[in-house]
Tab-separated table of C-alpha atoms in Angstrom:
chain	number	residue	atom	x	y	z
A	1	GLN	CA	116.620	77.620	93.962
A	2	VAL	CA	115.421	79.706	96.891
A	3	LYS	CA	113.236	77.757	99.320
A	4	LEU	CA	111.604	78.663	102.611
A	5	GLN	CA	110.091	75.706	104.472
A	6	GLN	CA	107.882	76.489	107.438
A	7	SER	CA	106.969	74.227	110.334
A	8	GLY	CA	103.596	72.519	110.592
A	9	ALA	CA	100.221	73.715	111.812
A	10	GLU	CA	99.839	74.498	115.505
A	11	LEU	CA	96.883	74.171	117.868
A	12	VAL	CA	97.611	76.008	121.098
A	13	LYS	CA	95.679	77.029	124.186
A	14	PRO	CA	94.960	80.635	125.124
A	15	GLY	CA	97.769	82.131	127.183
A	16	ALA	CA	100.374	79.784	125.760
A	17	SER	CA	103.297	80.578	123.462
A	18	VAL	CA	104.374	79.037	120.183
A	19	LYS	CA	107.615	79.093	118.221
A	20	LEU	CA	107.401	78.963	114.429
A	21	SER	CA	110.342	78.078	112.228
A	22	CYS	CA	111.335	78.911	108.671
A	23	LYS	CA	114.187	76.847	107.246
A	24	THR	CA	115.844	78.324	104.182
A	25	SER	CA	118.035	77.088	101.359
A	26	GLY	CA	119.312	78.241	97.988
A	27	TYR	CA	120.711	81.624	99.028
A	28	THR	CA	123.089	83.248	101.518
A	29	PHE	CA	120.976	83.381	104.666
A	30	SER	CA	123.565	85.108	106.835
A	31	THR	CA	123.562	88.313	104.791
A	32	SER	CA	119.811	88.498	104.215
A	33	TYR	CA	116.739	89.902	105.885
A	34	MET	CA	113.670	87.876	106.808
A	35	SER	CA	110.175	89.271	107.251
A	36	TRP	CA	107.169	87.721	108.957
A	37	PHE	CA	103.541	88.337	108.067
A	38	LYS	CA	100.122	87.523	109.508
A	39	GLN	CA	96.991	86.772	107.512
A	40	ILE	CA	93.619	85.958	109.004
A	41	PRO	CA	91.825	83.784	106.407
A	42	GLY	CA	89.703	85.906	104.092
A	43	GLN	CA	91.493	89.112	105.112
A	44	SER	CA	94.491	91.114	103.952
A	45	ILE	CA	98.040	90.705	105.181
A	46	GLU	CA	99.905	92.433	108.013
A	47	TRP	CA	103.648	92.913	108.302
A	48	ILE	CA	104.868	91.793	111.728
A	49	GLY	CA	108.546	92.670	111.503
A	50	MET	CA	111.921	91.964	109.999
A	51	ILE	CA	115.245	90.571	111.167
A	52	TYR	CA	118.711	90.847	109.667
A	53	ALA	CA	120.424	87.462	109.908
A	54	GLY	CA	123.884	89.019	109.867
A	55	ASP	CA	123.593	90.529	113.336
A	56	GLY	CA	120.112	89.636	114.585
A	57	GLY	CA	118.990	93.238	114.386
A	58	THR	CA	115.201	93.555	114.327
A	59	GLY	CA	112.469	95.989	113.416
A	60	TYR	CA	108.873	95.425	114.489
A	61	ASN	CA	105.478	96.754	113.572
A	62	GLN	CA	104.472	98.581	116.771
A	63	LYS	CA	101.264	96.528	116.785
A	64	PHE	CA	103.245	93.319	117.316
A	65	LYS	CA	105.809	94.520	119.840
A	66	GLY	CA	105.538	92.321	122.896
A	67	LYS	CA	103.619	89.722	120.883
A	68	ALA	CA	106.263	88.537	118.402
A	69	THR	CA	109.981	87.943	118.889
A	70	LEU	CA	112.160	87.253	115.862
A	71	THR	CA	115.407	85.303	116.018
A	72	VAL	CA	117.704	83.437	113.637
A	73	ASP	CA	120.123	80.518	113.728
A	74	THR	CA	122.675	81.114	111.016
A	75	SER	CA	124.246	77.671	111.522
A	76	SER	CA	121.060	76.063	110.208
A	77	SER	CA	119.860	78.958	107.999
A	78	THR	CA	116.633	79.039	109.978
A	79	ALA	CA	114.523	81.940	111.175
A	80	TYR	CA	112.140	81.751	114.121
A	81	MET	CA	109.213	83.701	115.422
A	82	ASP	CA	107.967	83.358	118.980
A	83	LEU	CA	104.380	84.375	119.621
A	84	SER	CA	103.492	84.866	123.262
A	85	SER	CA	100.373	85.201	125.434
A	86	LEU	CA	98.230	83.874	122.618
A	87	THR	CA	94.564	84.804	122.288
A	88	THR	CA	91.939	83.857	119.733
A	89	GLU	CA	92.868	87.040	117.842
A	90	ASP	CA	96.251	85.469	117.092
A	91	SER	CA	94.619	82.632	115.147
A	92	ALA	CA	95.897	83.167	111.616
A	93	VAL	CA	98.257	81.975	108.918
A	94	TYR	CA	101.805	83.180	109.472
A	95	PHE	CA	104.286	83.516	106.627
A	96	CYS	CA	108.018	84.074	106.508
A	97	ALA	CA	109.508	85.771	103.460
A	98	ARG	CA	112.980	86.725	102.333
A	99	GLY	CA	113.737	90.405	102.572
A	100	ALA	CA	110.527	92.417	102.319
A	101	GLY	CA	108.847	89.584	100.421
A	102	ASP	CA	110.434	88.280	97.235
A	103	TYR	CA	110.287	84.598	98.204
A	104	TRP	CA	107.746	83.254	100.704
A	105	GLY	CA	107.296	80.187	102.846
A	106	GLN	CA	104.145	78.138	102.432
A	107	GLY	CA	102.594	79.555	105.589
A	108	VAL	CA	101.597	77.917	108.852
A	109	MET	CA	98.149	77.970	110.421
A	110	VAL	CA	98.127	78.778	114.120
A	111	THR	CA	94.836	78.071	115.885
A	112	VAL	CA	94.341	79.335	119.403
A	113	SER	CA	91.570	77.432	121.127
A	114	SER	CA	90.826	75.848	124.482
B	1	ASP	CA	100.300	104.090	109.341
B	2	VAL	CA	100.188	104.399	105.553
B	3	VAL	CA	96.807	103.359	104.169
B	4	LEU	CA	96.730	101.815	100.696
B	5	THR	CA	93.332	102.001	99.021
B	6	GLN	CA	92.805	99.509	96.219
B	7	THR	CA	90.063	99.747	93.628
B	8	PRO	CA	88.056	97.944	92.536
B	9	VAL	CA	87.397	95.414	95.276
B	10	ALA	CA	86.545	92.849	92.602
B	11	GLN	CA	87.279	92.850	88.885
B	12	PRO	CA	85.223	90.425	86.783
B	13	VAL	CA	87.012	89.637	83.532
B	14	THR	CA	86.760	87.490	80.438
B	15	LEU	CA	89.897	85.543	79.560
B	16	GLY	CA	91.915	87.561	77.069
B	17	ASP	CA	90.652	90.903	78.448
B	18	GLN	CA	92.800	93.609	79.960
B	19	ALA	CA	92.435	94.306	83.696
B	20	SER	CA	93.518	97.338	85.654
B	21	ILE	CA	93.884	97.758	89.424
B	22	SER	CA	94.490	101.029	91.225
B	23	CYS	CA	96.377	101.547	94.478
B	24	ARG	CA	96.366	104.960	96.140
B	25	SER	CA	98.448	105.750	99.195
B	26	SER	CA	97.587	108.098	102.062
B	27	GLN	CA	101.030	109.640	101.660
B	28	SER	CA	103.855	109.718	99.153
B	29	LEU	CA	105.787	106.461	98.882
B	30	VAL	CA	109.016	108.101	97.749
B	31	HIS	CA	111.695	107.069	100.223
B	32	SER	CA	114.368	109.503	101.406
B	33	ASN	CA	116.823	107.533	99.252
B	34	GLY	CA	114.791	108.362	96.139
B	35	ASN	CA	113.350	104.867	95.630
B	36	THR	CA	109.632	104.102	95.728
B	37	TYR	CA	108.985	100.799	97.456
B	38	LEU	CA	105.594	99.890	96.024
B	39	GLU	CA	105.092	96.250	95.139
B	40	TRP	CA	102.334	94.099	93.717
B	41	TYR	CA	101.528	90.530	94.767
B	42	LEU	CA	99.135	87.854	93.537
B	43	GLN	CA	97.732	85.375	96.021
B	44	LYS	CA	95.931	82.321	94.670
B	45	PRO	CA	93.590	80.345	96.944
B	46	GLY	CA	95.479	78.333	99.531
B	47	GLN	CA	98.851	79.689	98.413
B	48	SER	CA	101.417	82.204	99.589
B	49	PRO	CA	101.525	85.618	97.939
B	50	GLN	CA	103.847	85.741	94.940
B	51	LEU	CA	105.775	88.849	94.024
B	52	LEU	CA	104.914	90.260	90.615
B	53	ILE	CA	106.237	93.833	90.570
B	54	TYR	CA	108.747	95.651	92.793
B	55	LYS	CA	109.659	99.329	93.014
B	56	VAL	CA	106.561	100.352	91.047
B	57	SER	CA	107.402	98.938	87.629
B	58	ASN	CA	110.038	96.193	87.807
B	59	ARG	CA	108.855	92.709	86.974
B	60	PHE	CA	110.160	90.011	89.316
B	61	SER	CA	112.005	87.005	87.916
B	62	GLY	CA	109.778	84.871	85.702
B	63	VAL	CA	106.817	87.262	85.676
B	64	PRO	CA	105.290	87.543	82.177
B	65	ASP	CA	105.466	90.875	80.383
B	66	ARG	CA	101.663	91.122	80.310
B	67	PHE	CA	101.985	92.465	83.900
B	68	ILE	CA	102.786	96.164	83.845
B	69	GLY	CA	103.205	98.352	86.917
B	70	SER	CA	103.183	102.123	86.733
B	71	GLY	CA	102.666	105.246	88.796
B	72	SER	CA	104.489	107.622	91.082
B	73	GLY	CA	104.180	109.415	94.402
B	74	SER	CA	100.943	108.104	95.860
B	75	ASP	CA	99.077	106.822	92.808
B	76	PHE	CA	99.866	103.448	91.263
B	77	THR	CA	98.356	101.027	88.752
B	78	LEU	CA	98.803	97.396	87.815
B	79	LYS	CA	97.654	96.455	84.338
B	80	ILE	CA	97.284	92.894	83.136
B	81	SER	CA	96.885	92.558	79.409
B	82	ARG	CA	95.319	89.423	77.966
B	83	VAL	CA	94.215	87.822	81.268
B	84	GLU	CA	94.965	84.098	81.443
B	85	PRO	CA	93.450	81.485	83.810
B	86	GLU	CA	96.555	81.435	86.032
B	87	ASP	CA	96.158	85.193	86.661
B	88	LEU	CA	92.974	84.731	88.700
B	89	GLY	CA	93.203	85.406	92.420
B	90	VAL	CA	93.617	88.317	94.821
B	91	TYR	CA	96.045	91.119	94.011
B	92	TYR	CA	97.611	93.183	96.778
B	93	CYS	CA	99.682	96.324	96.652
B	94	PHE	CA	102.267	96.681	99.407
B	95	GLN	CA	104.461	99.542	100.539
B	96	ALA	CA	107.845	99.140	102.182
B	97	THR	CA	108.778	102.831	102.261
B	98	HIS	CA	107.283	103.763	105.620
B	99	ASP	CA	107.341	101.840	108.917
B	100	PRO	CA	105.201	99.869	109.442
B	101	TYR	CA	104.996	98.310	106.006
B	102	THR	CA	101.391	97.917	104.892
B	103	PHE	CA	99.199	96.134	102.359
B	104	GLY	CA	96.104	97.188	100.511
B	105	ALA	CA	92.871	95.329	101.170
B	106	GLY	CA	93.145	93.375	97.929
B	107	THR	CA	91.409	93.166	94.566
B	108	LYS	CA	89.881	89.891	93.474
B	109	LEU	CA	90.347	89.134	89.792
B	110	GLU	CA	87.580	86.686	88.855
B	111	LEU	CA	85.814	85.359	85.808
B	112	LYS	CA	82.616	87.038	84.615
C-alpha cells in the first residue's frame, strides 16, 4: 500500500534552515508528483509547491518562493523540502502528499524558537 | 489567488442526520482541459487530511457512498447522508485548477 513517512519534529532557532524528508513506498515514485503543505495548528492549509520526481521540475506558490526548496532522491524514493531563514511565522505542521493530495504523510511539526 | 468560501463554519449534527457543506469559489474552477479540480478532504484531530472526493464528484478509494460531491463552475456541495461517528472533524474544499492551489477555511462537523 501507498505510504509516506515523514521525518520527526524539529525545534530550530530563528534564522536557521531545516530540511524535512518524506520517504515513500508502495508506488512508482519516479513517475509521480509530490506536493508539500503548511498548516498552522487551528488554521486551514496552504499549498507550498509541487515537484515532479521524474525530472525534478518544480512549481511553487509565489508566497513560498525563496522560503521553500523542493528536491527528490529517486534512488531512495524520498522527497525533501528545505526551509530557509526561519522565523516564528514558519512554525507549523508540514505535510507531504502524493500528487495534489491523494495520499499524505503524517506531518511534521516545525517549531522556530530561540 | 482563488478564494474558496465554505459555509457553514460549523455544522452541529445528530448521528444518522444528513449534513451539507457548501464551497463557493471566487472564479470558475473549470480548467482549460475541461476538468474541474475541486476536491474535498476530512481532517480528524491530530491527523493528516484524507481525500474523500476528487474532481467534484468522484469518491476516492474506500470512501463510503454516503459521501456525495456535486456542483459545477464555482459552486460546489458535499453531502453526507446518515452521519456516523467517524465522519466528525473538519472538512476542507480544495482547488487545484488555478495556481496557487488553495483551500477553504474549513467546516467543522460536530455533535449537537
